Amino acid sequence: MTESGTAVRNTRQRSAVSALLAEVDGFHSAQDLHAMLRDRGERVGLTTVYRTLQGLADAGEIDVMRPPGGEHLYRRCSEGHHHHLVCRACGRTVEVAGPTVESWAERVARQHGYVDVSHTLEIFGTCPSCTG
Amino acid sequence: MTESGTAVRNTRQRSAVSALLAEVDGFHSAQDLHAMLRDRGERVGLTTVYRTLQGLADAGEIDVMRPPGGEHLYRRCSEGHHHHLVCRACGRTVEVAGPTVESWAERVARQHGYVDVSHTLEIFGTCPSCTG
DNA sequence: TGCGTTTTTGACAATCATTCTCATTGTCGC
DNA sequence: GCGACAATGAGAATGATTGTCAAAAACGCA
C-alpha cells in the first residue's frame, strides 16, 4: 500500500498536462487546464486531468491553492517550500520565502507538543497595478 | 455597502445557532451544527444555518477553516486576529498568536507594492495524545 | 517483434456541500 | 395593531470533484 512497485507509466496525456503546466503562468483550475488542452488539439479527458494533477501535487511537483471561491488552483512552482502573495483583483502571484515563518511555526507547534509539523500560508493584497 | 442600515433582525433561529456555537468546542461543519440543532429539538433549516454562519463569519464573530477534506468548518473563537494549530489525527485545536508573522506578511507584501493585506495561516501537526 | 499483464484512460453517472428560488412567516418601527 | 420588509425553509439547482468499469495503451520479457 505504501511503496511497492508503483510503476508509473509515461503516457501522452500525462506529458501533455506536464508540458502545459510548464508553459503557462499563474494558477489555473483543473477545468481551465482541460479547456486549454482541448484548444491545443490534445485530446485528454477531464477525469485524467484531475488524476494527473492530483498525482503531481502528491509528488510535490506542483502547488495547490484553495481560494475561497471554491475551485482548486494548480501551478507549477519553484522547488522547495515557499508561499504565495496573491493579488485579490487580478490574481497576479509572487512567490515568497519566509524562513522566519517556518521556524516560528515549528517552534510554536513544538511548544504545544505537536510533532510532524506542516503549515499553509497565503497572503492576499491588492497589487500596484490594481491599486489606482 | 459598508455600514448602511442593514437592520439585522433577531430571530429564534439565529439565537439558536449562536447559542450552540457558544457551547460546543472545536470546529464543526454546517451540516454538523444543523444535526446538533435538530437533536436539541430546535427546528432550524439547513439553509438558514448556512446563511447564519456566513453572516457571523462576515461579521468576524466566528472563524472559518477550509481543510483539504472539503467541508468548511466553523468555530467560535477568541476575538482578534489569530491562527490555529490543528492535530491531524484528532482535530484538537489550539489558538496561537503570531505577531512576528503578522508583521512579516505585511512587510513582504509592502515590498512588492501590495496593499490592503490580509493572510491565512494554518499549522498542522500531530498532538501529544496522538503521537504515541 | 509479439504477447500477456497491468496500468491508464475517459465517457458518464454519482456524490455532496453549498447556493438559489420564492412563497410564507416573523420582526420591528410606528 | 399594521404594514413593510427581512428572514425562513423545503426543495431544486449548481458545479466541482470522485467513482465506475470496459476498452486502449505501455511496459517487461521472451
PDB file of N, CA, C and O in Angstrom, chain A residues 59-121:
ATOM      1  N   ALA A  59       3.206  14.355  -5.591  1.00  0.00           N
ATOM      2  CA  ALA A  59       4.638  14.223  -5.797  1.00  0.00           C
ATOM      3  C   ALA A  59       5.370  15.528  -5.469  1.00  0.00           C
ATOM      4  O   ALA A  59       6.589  15.584  -5.485  1.00  0.00           O
ATOM      5  N   GLY A  60       4.612  16.557  -5.183  1.00  0.00           N
ATOM      6  CA  GLY A  60       5.226  17.830  -4.810  1.00  0.00           C
ATOM      7  C   GLY A  60       5.727  18.615  -6.002  1.00  0.00           C
ATOM      8  O   GLY A  60       6.454  19.591  -5.834  1.00  0.00           O
ATOM      9  N   GLU A  61       5.330  18.219  -7.208  1.00  0.00           N
ATOM     10  CA  GLU A  61       5.826  18.927  -8.390  1.00  0.00           C
ATOM     11  C   GLU A  61       5.012  20.171  -8.716  1.00  0.00           C
ATOM     12  O   GLU A  61       5.449  21.029  -9.452  1.00  0.00           O
ATOM     13  N   ILE A  62       3.808  20.233  -8.194  1.00  0.00           N
ATOM     14  CA  ILE A  62       3.012  21.439  -8.381  1.00  0.00           C
ATOM     15  C   ILE A  62       2.380  21.838  -7.052  1.00  0.00           C
ATOM     16  O   ILE A  62       2.317  21.050  -6.116  1.00  0.00           O
ATOM     17  N   ASP A  63       1.936  23.068  -6.990  1.00  0.00           N
ATOM     18  CA  ASP A  63       1.300  23.577  -5.788  1.00  0.00           C
ATOM     19  C   ASP A  63      -0.200  23.675  -5.988  1.00  0.00           C
ATOM     20  O   ASP A  63      -0.675  23.946  -7.079  1.00  0.00           O
ATOM     21  N   VAL A  64      -0.915  23.456  -4.919  1.00  0.00           N
ATOM     22  CA  VAL A  64      -2.363  23.579  -4.973  1.00  0.00           C
ATOM     23  C   VAL A  64      -2.782  24.715  -4.049  1.00  0.00           C
ATOM     24  O   VAL A  64      -2.299  24.834  -2.936  1.00  0.00           O
ATOM     25  N   MET A  65      -3.662  25.543  -4.538  1.00  0.00           N
ATOM     26  CA  MET A  65      -4.181  26.617  -3.700  1.00  0.00           C
ATOM     27  C   MET A  65      -5.698  26.477  -3.698  1.00  0.00           C
ATOM     28  O   MET A  65      -6.298  26.153  -4.711  1.00  0.00           O
ATOM     29  N   ARG A  66      -6.312  26.674  -2.567  1.00  0.00           N
ATOM     30  CA  ARG A  66      -7.762  26.549  -2.493  1.00  0.00           C
ATOM     31  C   ARG A  66      -8.366  27.869  -2.043  1.00  0.00           C
ATOM     32  O   ARG A  66      -8.592  28.103  -0.868  1.00  0.00           O
ATOM     33  N   PRO A  67      -8.632  28.737  -2.999  1.00  0.00           N
ATOM     34  CA  PRO A  67      -9.160  30.061  -2.672  1.00  0.00           C
ATOM     35  C   PRO A  67     -10.609  29.942  -2.215  1.00  0.00           C
ATOM     36  O   PRO A  67     -11.261  28.938  -2.516  1.00  0.00           O
ATOM     37  N   PRO A  68     -11.099  30.942  -1.507  1.00  0.00           N
ATOM     38  CA  PRO A  68     -12.480  30.954  -1.025  1.00  0.00           C
ATOM     39  C   PRO A  68     -13.489  30.693  -2.127  1.00  0.00           C
ATOM     40  O   PRO A  68     -14.564  30.202  -1.879  1.00  0.00           O
ATOM     41  N   GLY A  69     -13.142  31.025  -3.340  1.00  0.00           N
ATOM     42  CA  GLY A  69     -14.054  30.846  -4.457  1.00  0.00           C
ATOM     43  C   GLY A  69     -14.582  29.430  -4.582  1.00  0.00           C
ATOM     44  O   GLY A  69     -15.734  29.207  -4.877  1.00  0.00           O
ATOM     45  N   GLY A  70     -13.718  28.458  -4.380  1.00  0.00           N
ATOM     46  CA  GLY A  70     -14.192  27.096  -4.431  1.00  0.00           C
ATOM     47  C   GLY A  70     -13.335  26.174  -5.286  1.00  0.00           C
ATOM     48  O   GLY A  70     -13.060  25.055  -4.905  1.00  0.00           O
ATOM     49  N   GLU A  71     -12.887  26.654  -6.443  1.00  0.00           N
ATOM     50  CA  GLU A  71     -12.096  25.799  -7.307  1.00  0.00           C
ATOM     51  C   GLU A  71     -10.673  25.650  -6.781  1.00  0.00           C
ATOM     52  O   GLU A  71     -10.110  26.583  -6.240  1.00  0.00           O
ATOM     53  N   HIS A  72     -10.135  24.483  -6.976  1.00  0.00           N
ATOM     54  CA  HIS A  72      -8.733  24.283  -6.630  1.00  0.00           C
ATOM     55  C   HIS A  72      -7.888  24.834  -7.766  1.00  0.00           C
ATOM     56  O   HIS A  72      -8.210  24.630  -8.922  1.00  0.00           O
ATOM     57  N   LEU A  73      -6.816  25.526  -7.414  1.00  0.00           N
ATOM     58  CA  LEU A  73      -5.952  26.073  -8.447  1.00  0.00           C
ATOM     59  C   LEU A  73      -4.586  25.403  -8.382  1.00  0.00           C
ATOM     60  O   LEU A  73      -4.030  25.215  -7.306  1.00  0.00           O
ATOM     61  N   TYR A  74      -4.077  25.057  -9.562  1.00  0.00           N
ATOM     62  CA  TYR A  74      -2.804  24.362  -9.631  1.00  0.00           C
ATOM     63  C   TYR A  74      -1.772  25.219 -10.345  1.00  0.00           C
ATOM     64  O   TYR A  74      -2.078  25.963 -11.246  1.00  0.00           O
ATOM     65  N   ARG A  75      -0.540  25.076  -9.912  1.00  0.00           N
ATOM     66  CA  ARG A  75       0.520  25.852 -10.554  1.00  0.00           C
ATOM     67  C   ARG A  75       1.858  25.152 -10.403  1.00  0.00           C
ATOM     68  O   ARG A  75       2.174  24.606  -9.355  1.00  0.00           O
ATOM     69  N   ARG A  76       2.612  25.215 -11.483  1.00  0.00           N
ATOM     70  CA  ARG A  76       3.975  24.727 -11.421  1.00  0.00           C
ATOM     71  C   ARG A  76       4.803  25.746 -10.667  1.00  0.00           C
ATOM     72  O   ARG A  76       4.811  26.927 -11.009  1.00  0.00           O
ATOM     73  N   CYS A  77       5.488  25.319  -9.639  1.00  0.00           N
ATOM     74  CA  CYS A  77       6.216  26.254  -8.786  1.00  0.00           C
ATOM     75  C   CYS A  77       7.677  25.899  -8.702  1.00  0.00           C
ATOM     76  O   CYS A  77       8.081  24.808  -9.048  1.00  0.00           O
ATOM     77  N   SER A  78       8.420  26.861  -8.240  1.00  0.00           N
ATOM     78  CA  SER A  78       9.816  26.593  -7.975  1.00  0.00           C
ATOM     79  C   SER A  78       9.871  25.546  -6.868  1.00  0.00           C
ATOM     80  O   SER A  78       8.948  25.412  -6.086  1.00  0.00           O
ATOM     81  N   GLU A  79      10.976  24.829  -6.841  1.00  0.00           N
ATOM     82  CA  GLU A  79      11.074  23.771  -5.843  1.00  0.00           C
ATOM     83  C   GLU A  79      11.304  24.345  -4.449  1.00  0.00           C
ATOM     84  O   GLU A  79      11.597  25.513  -4.287  1.00  0.00           O
ATOM     85  N   GLY A  80      11.166  23.503  -3.490  1.00  0.00           N
ATOM     86  CA  GLY A  80      11.370  23.947  -2.119  1.00  0.00           C
ATOM     87  C   GLY A  80      10.116  24.576  -1.550  1.00  0.00           C
ATOM     88  O   GLY A  80       9.148  24.841  -2.258  1.00  0.00           O
ATOM     89  N   HIS A  81      10.145  24.808  -0.277  1.00  0.00           N
ATOM     90  CA  HIS A  81       8.979  25.341   0.406  1.00  0.00           C
ATOM     91  C   HIS A  81       8.896  26.859   0.235  1.00  0.00           C
ATOM     92  O   HIS A  81       9.868  27.559   0.368  1.00  0.00           O
ATOM     93  N   HIS A  82       7.709  27.321  -0.112  1.00  0.00           N
ATOM     94  CA  HIS A  82       7.522  28.763  -0.249  1.00  0.00           C
ATOM     95  C   HIS A  82       6.046  29.070  -0.144  1.00  0.00           C
ATOM     96  O   HIS A  82       5.210  28.166  -0.097  1.00  0.00           O
ATOM     97  N   HIS A  83       5.720  30.350  -0.135  1.00  0.00           N
ATOM     98  CA  HIS A  83       4.324  30.741  -0.020  1.00  0.00           C
ATOM     99  C   HIS A  83       3.966  31.685  -1.151  1.00  0.00           C
ATOM    100  O   HIS A  83       4.817  32.043  -1.962  1.00  0.00           O
ATOM    101  N   HIS A  84       2.701  32.094  -1.177  1.00  0.00           N
ATOM    102  CA  HIS A  84       2.260  32.945  -2.280  1.00  0.00           C
ATOM    103  C   HIS A  84       1.632  34.239  -1.811  1.00  0.00           C
ATOM    104  O   HIS A  84       0.884  34.270  -0.841  1.00  0.00           O
ATOM    105  N   LEU A  85       1.964  35.263  -2.549  1.00  0.00           N
ATOM    106  CA  LEU A  85       1.368  36.572  -2.351  1.00  0.00           C
ATOM    107  C   LEU A  85       0.486  36.824  -3.571  1.00  0.00           C
ATOM    108  O   LEU A  85       0.975  36.946  -4.682  1.00  0.00           O
ATOM    109  N   VAL A  86      -0.806  36.842  -3.359  1.00  0.00           N
ATOM    110  CA  VAL A  86      -1.749  36.878  -4.474  1.00  0.00           C
ATOM    111  C   VAL A  86      -2.553  38.175  -4.501  1.00  0.00           C
ATOM    112  O   VAL A  86      -3.026  38.648  -3.466  1.00  0.00           O
ATOM    113  N   CYS A  87      -2.683  38.738  -5.707  1.00  0.00           N
ATOM    114  CA  CYS A  87      -3.497  39.949  -5.843  1.00  0.00           C
ATOM    115  C   CYS A  87      -4.976  39.572  -5.895  1.00  0.00           C
ATOM    116  O   CYS A  87      -5.384  38.737  -6.686  1.00  0.00           O
ATOM    117  N   ARG A  88      -5.749  40.222  -5.068  1.00  0.00           N
ATOM    118  CA  ARG A  88      -7.183  39.955  -4.994  1.00  0.00           C
ATOM    119  C   ARG A  88      -7.877  40.270  -6.316  1.00  0.00           C
ATOM    120  O   ARG A  88      -8.820  39.608  -6.713  1.00  0.00           O
ATOM    121  N   ALA A  89      -7.403  41.329  -6.964  1.00  0.00           N
ATOM    122  CA  ALA A  89      -8.108  41.813  -8.144  1.00  0.00           C
ATOM    123  C   ALA A  89      -7.731  41.046  -9.416  1.00  0.00           C
ATOM    124  O   ALA A  89      -8.595  40.526 -10.113  1.00  0.00           O
ATOM    125  N   CYS A  90      -6.438  40.957  -9.700  1.00  0.00           N
ATOM    126  CA  CYS A  90      -6.032  40.382 -10.983  1.00  0.00           C
ATOM    127  C   CYS A  90      -5.410  39.002 -10.849  1.00  0.00           C
ATOM    128  O   CYS A  90      -5.140  38.336 -11.841  1.00  0.00           O
ATOM    129  N   GLY A  91      -5.162  38.565  -9.620  1.00  0.00           N
ATOM    130  CA  GLY A  91      -4.642  37.225  -9.434  1.00  0.00           C
ATOM    131  C   GLY A  91      -3.131  37.103  -9.586  1.00  0.00           C
ATOM    132  O   GLY A  91      -2.575  36.017  -9.463  1.00  0.00           O
ATOM    133  N   ARG A  92      -2.488  38.224  -9.892  1.00  0.00           N
ATOM    134  CA  ARG A  92      -1.033  38.167 -10.054  1.00  0.00           C
ATOM    135  C   ARG A  92      -0.385  37.600  -8.794  1.00  0.00           C
ATOM    136  O   ARG A  92      -0.697  37.990  -7.677  1.00  0.00           O
ATOM    137  N   THR A  93       0.520  36.668  -8.989  1.00  0.00           N
ATOM    138  CA  THR A  93       1.082  35.945  -7.858  1.00  0.00           C
ATOM    139  C   THR A  93       2.594  36.074  -7.778  1.00  0.00           C
ATOM    140  O   THR A  93       3.286  36.045  -8.790  1.00  0.00           O
ATOM    141  N   VAL A  94       3.076  36.251  -6.572  1.00  0.00           N
ATOM    142  CA  VAL A  94       4.502  36.316  -6.324  1.00  0.00           C
ATOM    143  C   VAL A  94       4.858  35.234  -5.316  1.00  0.00           C
ATOM    144  O   VAL A  94       4.153  35.051  -4.320  1.00  0.00           O
ATOM    145  N   GLU A  95       5.937  34.512  -5.601  1.00  0.00           N
ATOM    146  CA  GLU A  95       6.370  33.521  -4.627  1.00  0.00           C
ATOM    147  C   GLU A  95       7.233  34.208  -3.577  1.00  0.00           C
ATOM    148  O   GLU A  95       8.093  35.013  -3.896  1.00  0.00           O
ATOM    149  N   VAL A  96       6.983  33.874  -2.337  1.00  0.00           N
ATOM    150  CA  VAL A  96       7.788  34.478  -1.276  1.00  0.00           C
ATOM    151  C   VAL A  96       8.303  33.391  -0.343  1.00  0.00           C
ATOM    152  O   VAL A  96       7.607  32.414  -0.071  1.00  0.00           O
ATOM    153  N   ALA A  97       9.504  33.568   0.110  1.00  0.00           N
ATOM    154  CA  ALA A  97      10.070  32.634   1.078  1.00  0.00           C
ATOM    155  C   ALA A  97      10.013  33.287   2.450  1.00  0.00           C
ATOM    156  O   ALA A  97      10.151  34.506   2.569  1.00  0.00           O
ATOM    157  N   GLY A  98       9.802  32.522   3.466  1.00  0.00           N
ATOM    158  CA  GLY A  98       9.704  33.100   4.807  1.00  0.00           C
ATOM    159  C   GLY A  98      10.343  32.239   5.874  1.00  0.00           C
ATOM    160  O   GLY A  98       9.653  31.599   6.650  1.00  0.00           O
ATOM    161  N   PRO A  99      11.658  32.228   5.884  1.00  0.00           N
ATOM    162  CA  PRO A  99      12.378  31.416   6.884  1.00  0.00           C
ATOM    163  C   PRO A  99      11.887  31.715   8.300  1.00  0.00           C
ATOM    164  O   PRO A  99      11.743  30.810   9.120  1.00  0.00           O
ATOM    165  N   THR A 100      11.605  32.978   8.528  1.00  0.00           N
ATOM    166  CA  THR A 100      11.135  33.390   9.844  1.00  0.00           C
ATOM    167  C   THR A 100       9.856  32.644  10.206  1.00  0.00           C
ATOM    168  O   THR A 100       9.704  32.131  11.315  1.00  0.00           O
ATOM    169  N   VAL A 101       8.958  32.603   9.258  1.00  0.00           N
ATOM    170  CA  VAL A 101       7.674  31.953   9.498  1.00  0.00           C
ATOM    171  C   VAL A 101       7.849  30.462   9.714  1.00  0.00           C
ATOM    172  O   VAL A 101       7.221  29.865  10.594  1.00  0.00           O
ATOM    173  N   GLU A 102       8.699  29.875   8.895  1.00  0.00           N
ATOM    174  CA  GLU A 102       8.925  28.435   9.010  1.00  0.00           C
ATOM    175  C   GLU A 102       9.337  28.078  10.432  1.00  0.00           C
ATOM    176  O   GLU A 102       8.759  27.202  11.065  1.00  0.00           O
ATOM    177  N   SER A 103      10.343  28.767  10.903  1.00  0.00           N
ATOM    178  CA  SER A 103      10.864  28.426  12.222  1.00  0.00           C
ATOM    179  C   SER A 103       9.861  28.778  13.309  1.00  0.00           C
ATOM    180  O   SER A 103       9.728  28.075  14.305  1.00  0.00           O
ATOM    181  N   TRP A 104       9.130  29.870  13.102  1.00  0.00           N
ATOM    182  CA  TRP A 104       8.123  30.263  14.092  1.00  0.00           C
ATOM    183  C   TRP A 104       7.054  29.185  14.218  1.00  0.00           C
ATOM    184  O   TRP A 104       6.705  28.743  15.318  1.00  0.00           O
ATOM    185  N   ALA A 105       6.560  28.718  13.090  1.00  0.00           N
ATOM    186  CA  ALA A 105       5.511  27.695  13.096  1.00  0.00           C
ATOM    187  C   ALA A 105       6.008  26.430  13.792  1.00  0.00           C
ATOM    188  O   ALA A 105       5.314  25.844  14.626  1.00  0.00           O
ATOM    189  N   GLU A 106       7.202  26.064  13.432  1.00  0.00           N
ATOM    190  CA  GLU A 106       7.801  24.870  14.024  1.00  0.00           C
ATOM    191  C   GLU A 106       7.911  25.022  15.540  1.00  0.00           C
ATOM    192  O   GLU A 106       7.540  24.131  16.313  1.00  0.00           O
ATOM    193  N   ARG A 107       8.388  26.161  15.951  1.00  0.00           N
ATOM    194  CA  ARG A 107       8.610  26.406  17.377  1.00  0.00           C
ATOM    195  C   ARG A 107       7.301  26.396  18.151  1.00  0.00           C
ATOM    196  O   ARG A 107       7.158  25.738  19.189  1.00  0.00           O
ATOM    197  N   VAL A 108       6.308  27.105  17.631  1.00  0.00           N
ATOM    198  CA  VAL A 108       5.012  27.170  18.294  1.00  0.00           C
ATOM    199  C   VAL A 108       4.404  25.777  18.445  1.00  0.00           C
ATOM    200  O   VAL A 108       3.887  25.407  19.500  1.00  0.00           O
ATOM    201  N   ALA A 109       4.485  25.004  17.367  1.00  0.00           N
ATOM    202  CA  ALA A 109       3.922  23.657  17.398  1.00  0.00           C
ATOM    203  C   ALA A 109       4.622  22.807  18.454  1.00  0.00           C
ATOM    204  O   ALA A 109       3.988  22.109  19.241  1.00  0.00           O
ATOM    205  N   ARG A 110       5.920  22.903  18.479  1.00  0.00           N
ATOM    206  CA  ARG A 110       6.712  22.155  19.453  1.00  0.00           C
ATOM    207  C   ARG A 110       6.327  22.517  20.883  1.00  0.00           C
ATOM    208  O   ARG A 110       6.186  21.658  21.742  1.00  0.00           O
ATOM    209  N   GLN A 111       6.130  23.787  21.078  1.00  0.00           N
ATOM    210  CA  GLN A 111       5.775  24.261  22.425  1.00  0.00           C
ATOM    211  C   GLN A 111       4.496  23.598  22.915  1.00  0.00           C
ATOM    212  O   GLN A 111       4.293  23.403  24.103  1.00  0.00           O
ATOM    213  N   HIS A 112       3.632  23.255  21.989  1.00  0.00           N
ATOM    214  CA  HIS A 112       2.372  22.627  22.366  1.00  0.00           C
ATOM    215  C   HIS A 112       2.459  21.109  22.269  1.00  0.00           C
ATOM    216  O   HIS A 112       1.455  20.409  22.414  1.00  0.00           O
ATOM    217  N   GLY A 113       3.652  20.624  21.974  1.00  0.00           N
ATOM    218  CA  GLY A 113       3.843  19.185  21.919  1.00  0.00           C
ATOM    219  C   GLY A 113       3.469  18.548  20.601  1.00  0.00           C
ATOM    220  O   GLY A 113       3.426  17.329  20.471  1.00  0.00           O
ATOM    221  N   TYR A 114       3.183  19.355  19.623  1.00  0.00           N
ATOM    222  CA  TYR A 114       2.818  18.815  18.314  1.00  0.00           C
ATOM    223  C   TYR A 114       4.074  18.458  17.531  1.00  0.00           C
ATOM    224  O   TYR A 114       5.063  19.188  17.561  1.00  0.00           O
ATOM    225  N   VAL A 115       4.010  17.336  16.820  1.00  0.00           N
ATOM    226  CA  VAL A 115       5.150  16.928  16.011  1.00  0.00           C
ATOM    227  C   VAL A 115       4.715  16.732  14.562  1.00  0.00           C
ATOM    228  O   VAL A 115       3.523  16.762  14.259  1.00  0.00           O
ATOM    229  N   ASP A 116       5.697  16.497  13.699  1.00  0.00           N
ATOM    230  CA  ASP A 116       5.405  16.271  12.291  1.00  0.00           C
ATOM    231  C   ASP A 116       4.629  17.463  11.741  1.00  0.00           C
ATOM    232  O   ASP A 116       3.541  17.325  11.207  1.00  0.00           O
ATOM    233  N   VAL A 117       5.233  18.608  11.874  1.00  0.00           N
ATOM    234  CA  VAL A 117       4.544  19.864  11.618  1.00  0.00           C
ATOM    235  C   VAL A 117       4.619  20.314  10.159  1.00  0.00           C
ATOM    236  O   VAL A 117       5.662  20.219   9.523  1.00  0.00           O
ATOM    237  N   SER A 118       3.499  20.770   9.656  1.00  0.00           N
ATOM    238  CA  SER A 118       3.475  21.411   8.342  1.00  0.00           C
ATOM    239  C   SER A 118       2.546  22.611   8.460  1.00  0.00           C
ATOM    240  O   SER A 118       1.889  22.792   9.476  1.00  0.00           O
ATOM    241  N   HIS A 119       2.483  23.411   7.426  1.00  0.00           N
ATOM    242  CA  HIS A 119       1.584  24.559   7.504  1.00  0.00           C
ATOM    243  C   HIS A 119       1.253  25.096   6.131  1.00  0.00           C
ATOM    244  O   HIS A 119       1.923  24.781   5.148  1.00  0.00           O
ATOM    245  N   THR A 120       0.200  25.865   6.077  1.00  0.00           N
ATOM    246  CA  THR A 120      -0.171  26.520   4.828  1.00  0.00           C
ATOM    247  C   THR A 120      -0.315  28.001   5.106  1.00  0.00           C
ATOM    248  O   THR A 120      -0.820  28.395   6.147  1.00  0.00           O
ATOM    249  N   LEU A 121       0.138  28.811   4.177  1.00  0.00           N
ATOM    250  CA  LEU A 121       0.074  30.259   4.349  1.00  0.00           C
ATOM    251  C   LEU A 121      -0.137  30.936   3.008  1.00  0.00           C
ATOM    252  O   LEU A 121       0.555  30.643   2.043  1.00  0.00           O
TER     253      LEU A 121
END
